Amino acid sequence: MGKPKILCIHAFRISSKIFLQMLTTYWSPEILDRLDLHFVDAPYPAQGPSAVKNLPQFPPPYYEWFQSTEFVMLIGASKFGYKTFGTPKLAVNAYSTPIKLPSLHFIGDKDFLREENLALLDAYVNPVVIRHNQDHRVPRLG
């Protein structure tokens, strides 16, 4: 069996090159040699400052995944980790302030993650919810 192929998506306002550099700094070659890593840059040049802009080892360009996002549509979505897997330490602050981006949530009555879908609503200011009688899927709508 070959090495597992892994898509490596960088964080906000850095780049694939910086992400690769971070991994090679913090992970041993014994780990990296066992993985087939594929790095991609986000499609948009960063529109604001990067958290790494003052670190000479991480020069520009920097990229971001979204620009001018007007709203988010979430289907069967839950907080990262939440009750099923626990919230990773790096994600603890992700929901520390209300998300003011308008949101549309599709929640299935038979979704095995229904409780977690409902918990995500608390993260958003004035979420709009469409409930359906299906499970964890893109719902069939008339």
mmCIF file of C-alpha atoms in Angstrom:
data_model
loop_
_atom_site.group_PDB
_atom_site.id
_atom_site.type_symbol
_atom_site.label_atom_id
_atom_site.label_comp_id
_atom_site.label_asym_id
_atom_site.label_seq_id
_atom_site.Cartn_x
_atom_site.Cartn_y
_atom_site.Cartn_z
ATOM 1 C CA MET A 1 0.000 0.000 0.000
ATOM 2 C CA GLY A 2 1.309 3.454 -0.918
ATOM 3 C CA LYS A 3 1.610 6.529 1.204
ATOM 4 C CA PRO A 4 -1.686 8.161 2.180
ATOM 5 C CA LYS A 5 -2.429 11.199 0.000
ATOM 6 C CA ILE A 6 -3.235 14.236 2.096
ATOM 7 C CA LEU A 7 -4.539 17.577 0.859
ATOM 8 C CA CYS A 8 -2.883 20.282 2.950
ATOM 9 C CA ILE A 9 -4.947 23.466 3.189
ATOM 10 C CA HIS A 10 -3.136 26.377 4.784
ATOM 11 C CA ALA A 11 -4.518 28.689 7.438
ATOM 12 C CA PHE A 12 -5.835 32.226 7.094
ATOM 13 C CA ARG A 13 -3.532 34.672 5.303
ATOM 14 C CA ILE A 14 -0.467 32.502 4.929
ATOM 15 C CA SER A 15 0.460 30.264 1.960
ATOM 16 C CA SER A 16 1.092 26.658 0.998
ATOM 17 C CA LYS A 17 4.835 27.376 1.054
ATOM 18 C CA ILE A 18 4.617 28.663 4.631
ATOM 19 C CA PHE A 19 2.473 25.698 5.689
ATOM 20 C CA LEU A 20 5.022 23.291 4.200
ATOM 21 C CA GLN A 21 7.802 25.154 5.998
ATOM 22 C CA MET A 22 5.913 24.900 9.294
ATOM 23 C CA LEU A 23 5.355 21.165 8.885
ATOM 24 C CA THR A 24 8.980 20.482 8.016
ATOM 25 C CA THR A 25 10.036 22.528 11.050
ATOM 26 C CA TYR A 26 7.768 20.813 13.560
ATOM 27 C CA TRP A 27 7.374 17.274 12.168
ATOM 28 C CA SER A 28 10.216 14.801 11.890
ATOM 29 C CA PRO A 29 11.348 13.493 8.496
ATOM 30 C CA GLU A 30 10.283 10.010 9.661
ATOM 31 C CA ILE A 31 6.681 11.215 9.709
ATOM 32 C CA LEU A 32 6.827 13.349 6.574
ATOM 33 C CA ASP A 33 8.447 10.575 4.522
ATOM 34 C CA ARG A 34 5.408 8.369 5.188
ATOM 35 C CA LEU A 35 2.921 10.867 3.740
ATOM 36 C CA ASP A 36 2.135 12.063 0.215
ATOM 37 C CA LEU A 37 1.392 15.709 0.982
ATOM 38 C CA HIS A 38 -0.245 18.008 -1.584
ATOM 39 C CA PHE A 39 -0.231 21.730 -0.823
ATOM 40 C CA VAL A 40 -2.469 24.317 -2.484
ATOM 41 C CA ASP A 41 -2.725 28.073 -2.179
ATOM 42 C CA ALA A 42 -6.051 29.755 -1.556
ATOM 43 C CA PRO A 43 -7.440 31.533 -4.627
ATOM 44 C CA TYR A 44 -7.338 35.093 -3.293
ATOM 45 C CA PRO A 45 -4.438 37.380 -2.367
ATOM 46 C CA ALA A 46 -4.718 38.396 1.289
ATOM 47 C CA GLN A 47 -6.756 41.572 1.771
ATOM 48 C CA GLY A 48 -5.394 42.320 5.218
ATOM 49 C CA PRO A 49 -2.380 41.701 7.392
ATOM 50 C CA SER A 50 -1.060 38.221 8.023
ATOM 51 C CA ALA A 51 -0.294 37.056 11.536
ATOM 52 C CA VAL A 52 3.164 36.042 10.251
ATOM 53 C CA LYS A 53 3.956 39.269 8.368
ATOM 54 C CA ASN A 54 6.698 40.324 10.812
ATOM 55 C CA LEU A 55 8.453 36.959 10.777
ATOM 56 C CA PRO A 56 11.255 37.046 8.183
ATOM 57 C CA GLN A 57 11.136 33.278 7.700
ATOM 58 C CA PHE A 58 7.552 33.623 6.365
ATOM 59 C CA PRO A 59 7.665 36.204 3.549
ATOM 60 C CA PRO A 60 4.690 37.089 1.318
ATOM 61 C CA PRO A 61 2.722 36.407 -0.723
ATOM 62 C CA TYR A 62 -0.145 35.515 1.598
ATOM 63 C CA TYR A 63 -3.509 34.118 0.550
ATOM 64 C CA GLU A 64 -7.015 33.711 1.915
ATOM 65 C CA TRP A 65 -9.792 31.323 1.031
ATOM 66 C CA PHE A 66 -12.733 33.709 1.036
ATOM 67 C CA GLN A 67 -13.291 37.347 0.196
ATOM 68 C CA SER A 68 -16.423 39.392 0.566
ATOM 69 C CA THR A 69 -18.396 36.456 1.910
ATOM 70 C CA GLU A 70 -21.994 37.619 2.133
ATOM 71 C CA PHE A 71 -23.463 34.621 3.925
ATOM 72 C CA VAL A 72 -22.789 30.997 4.743
ATOM 73 C CA MET A 73 -25.004 27.984 4.032
ATOM 74 C CA LEU A 74 -24.457 25.002 6.327
ATOM 75 C CA ILE A 75 -25.971 21.568 5.691
ATOM 76 C CA GLY A 76 -25.789 19.153 8.602
ATOM 77 C CA ALA A 77 -22.973 21.223 10.097
ATOM 78 C CA SER A 78 -21.724 21.182 13.650
ATOM 79 C CA LYS A 79 -19.052 22.847 15.725
ATOM 80 C CA PHE A 80 -15.595 21.483 15.033
ATOM 81 C CA GLY A 81 -15.174 18.390 17.174
ATOM 82 C CA TYR A 82 -17.924 19.331 19.628
ATOM 83 C CA LYS A 83 -19.325 16.486 21.772
ATOM 84 C CA THR A 84 -18.508 13.594 19.469
ATOM 85 C CA PHE A 85 -14.759 14.186 19.337
ATOM 86 C CA GLY A 86 -14.170 17.061 21.738
ATOM 87 C CA THR A 87 -13.001 20.509 20.739
ATOM 88 C CA PRO A 88 -9.307 20.561 19.813
ATOM 89 C CA LYS A 89 -7.229 23.089 21.750
ATOM 90 C CA LEU A 90 -6.556 25.053 18.560
ATOM 91 C CA ALA A 91 -10.309 25.485 17.929
ATOM 92 C CA VAL A 92 -11.362 26.602 21.420
ATOM 93 C CA ASN A 93 -11.418 30.285 20.465
ATOM 94 C CA ALA A 94 -13.208 29.739 17.154
ATOM 95 C CA TYR A 95 -16.608 30.212 18.787
ATOM 96 C CA SER A 96 -15.611 32.630 21.554
ATOM 97 C CA THR A 97 -17.412 35.568 19.918
ATOM 98 C CA PRO A 98 -20.692 35.472 17.977
ATOM 99 C CA ILE A 99 -20.335 35.029 14.223
ATOM 100 C CA LYS A 100 -22.086 38.008 12.642
ATOM 101 C CA LEU A 101 -22.097 36.569 9.126
ATOM 102 C CA PRO A 102 -25.671 35.776 8.008
ATOM 103 C CA SER A 103 -26.201 32.017 8.056
ATOM 104 C CA LEU A 104 -28.663 29.505 6.618
ATOM 105 C CA HIS A 105 -28.676 26.116 8.378
ATOM 106 C CA PHE A 106 -30.296 22.941 7.025
ATOM 107 C CA ILE A 107 -30.984 20.510 9.882
ATOM 108 C CA GLY A 108 -32.459 17.039 9.440
ATOM 109 C CA ASP A 109 -34.841 15.612 12.027
ATOM 110 C CA LYS A 110 -33.167 12.197 11.568
ATOM 111 C CA ASP A 111 -29.588 13.461 11.414
ATOM 112 C CA PHE A 112 -27.362 11.515 13.808
ATOM 113 C CA LEU A 113 -25.593 14.839 14.482
ATOM 114 C CA ARG A 114 -28.844 16.774 15.020
ATOM 115 C CA GLU A 115 -27.970 17.819 18.570
ATOM 116 C CA GLU A 116 -24.610 19.087 17.353
ATOM 117 C CA ASN A 117 -26.257 20.875 14.380
ATOM 118 C CA LEU A 118 -28.511 22.700 16.849
ATOM 119 C CA ALA A 119 -25.563 23.615 19.097
ATOM 120 C CA LEU A 120 -23.868 25.356 16.154
ATOM 121 C CA LEU A 121 -26.798 27.777 15.930
ATOM 122 C CA ASP A 122 -25.599 29.408 19.162
ATOM 123 C CA ALA A 123 -22.395 30.478 17.395
ATOM 124 C CA TYR A 124 -24.271 32.706 14.922
ATOM 125 C CA VAL A 125 -26.196 35.937 15.337
ATOM 126 C CA ASN A 126 -29.763 35.457 14.031
ATOM 127 C CA PRO A 127 -29.302 32.143 12.183
ATOM 128 C CA VAL A 128 -32.008 31.106 9.714
ATOM 129 C CA VAL A 129 -32.945 27.426 9.969
ATOM 130 C CA ILE A 130 -34.624 25.135 7.467
ATOM 131 C CA ARG A 131 -35.610 21.850 9.065
ATOM 132 C CA HIS A 132 -36.274 18.760 6.992
ATOM 133 C CA ASN A 133 -37.440 15.230 7.843
ATOM 134 C CA GLN A 134 -34.358 13.508 6.404
ATOM 135 C CA ASP A 135 -31.030 12.382 7.828
ATOM 136 C CA HIS A 136 -27.437 13.654 7.501
ATOM 137 C CA ARG A 137 -27.540 14.648 3.825
ATOM 138 C CA VAL A 138 -28.228 17.389 1.345
ATOM 139 C CA PRO A 139 -32.022 17.400 1.648
ATOM 140 C CA ARG A 140 -34.359 16.840 -1.245
ATOM 141 C CA LEU A 141 -36.411 19.992 -1.533
ATOM 142 C CA GLY A 142 -39.517 20.552 -3.659
#
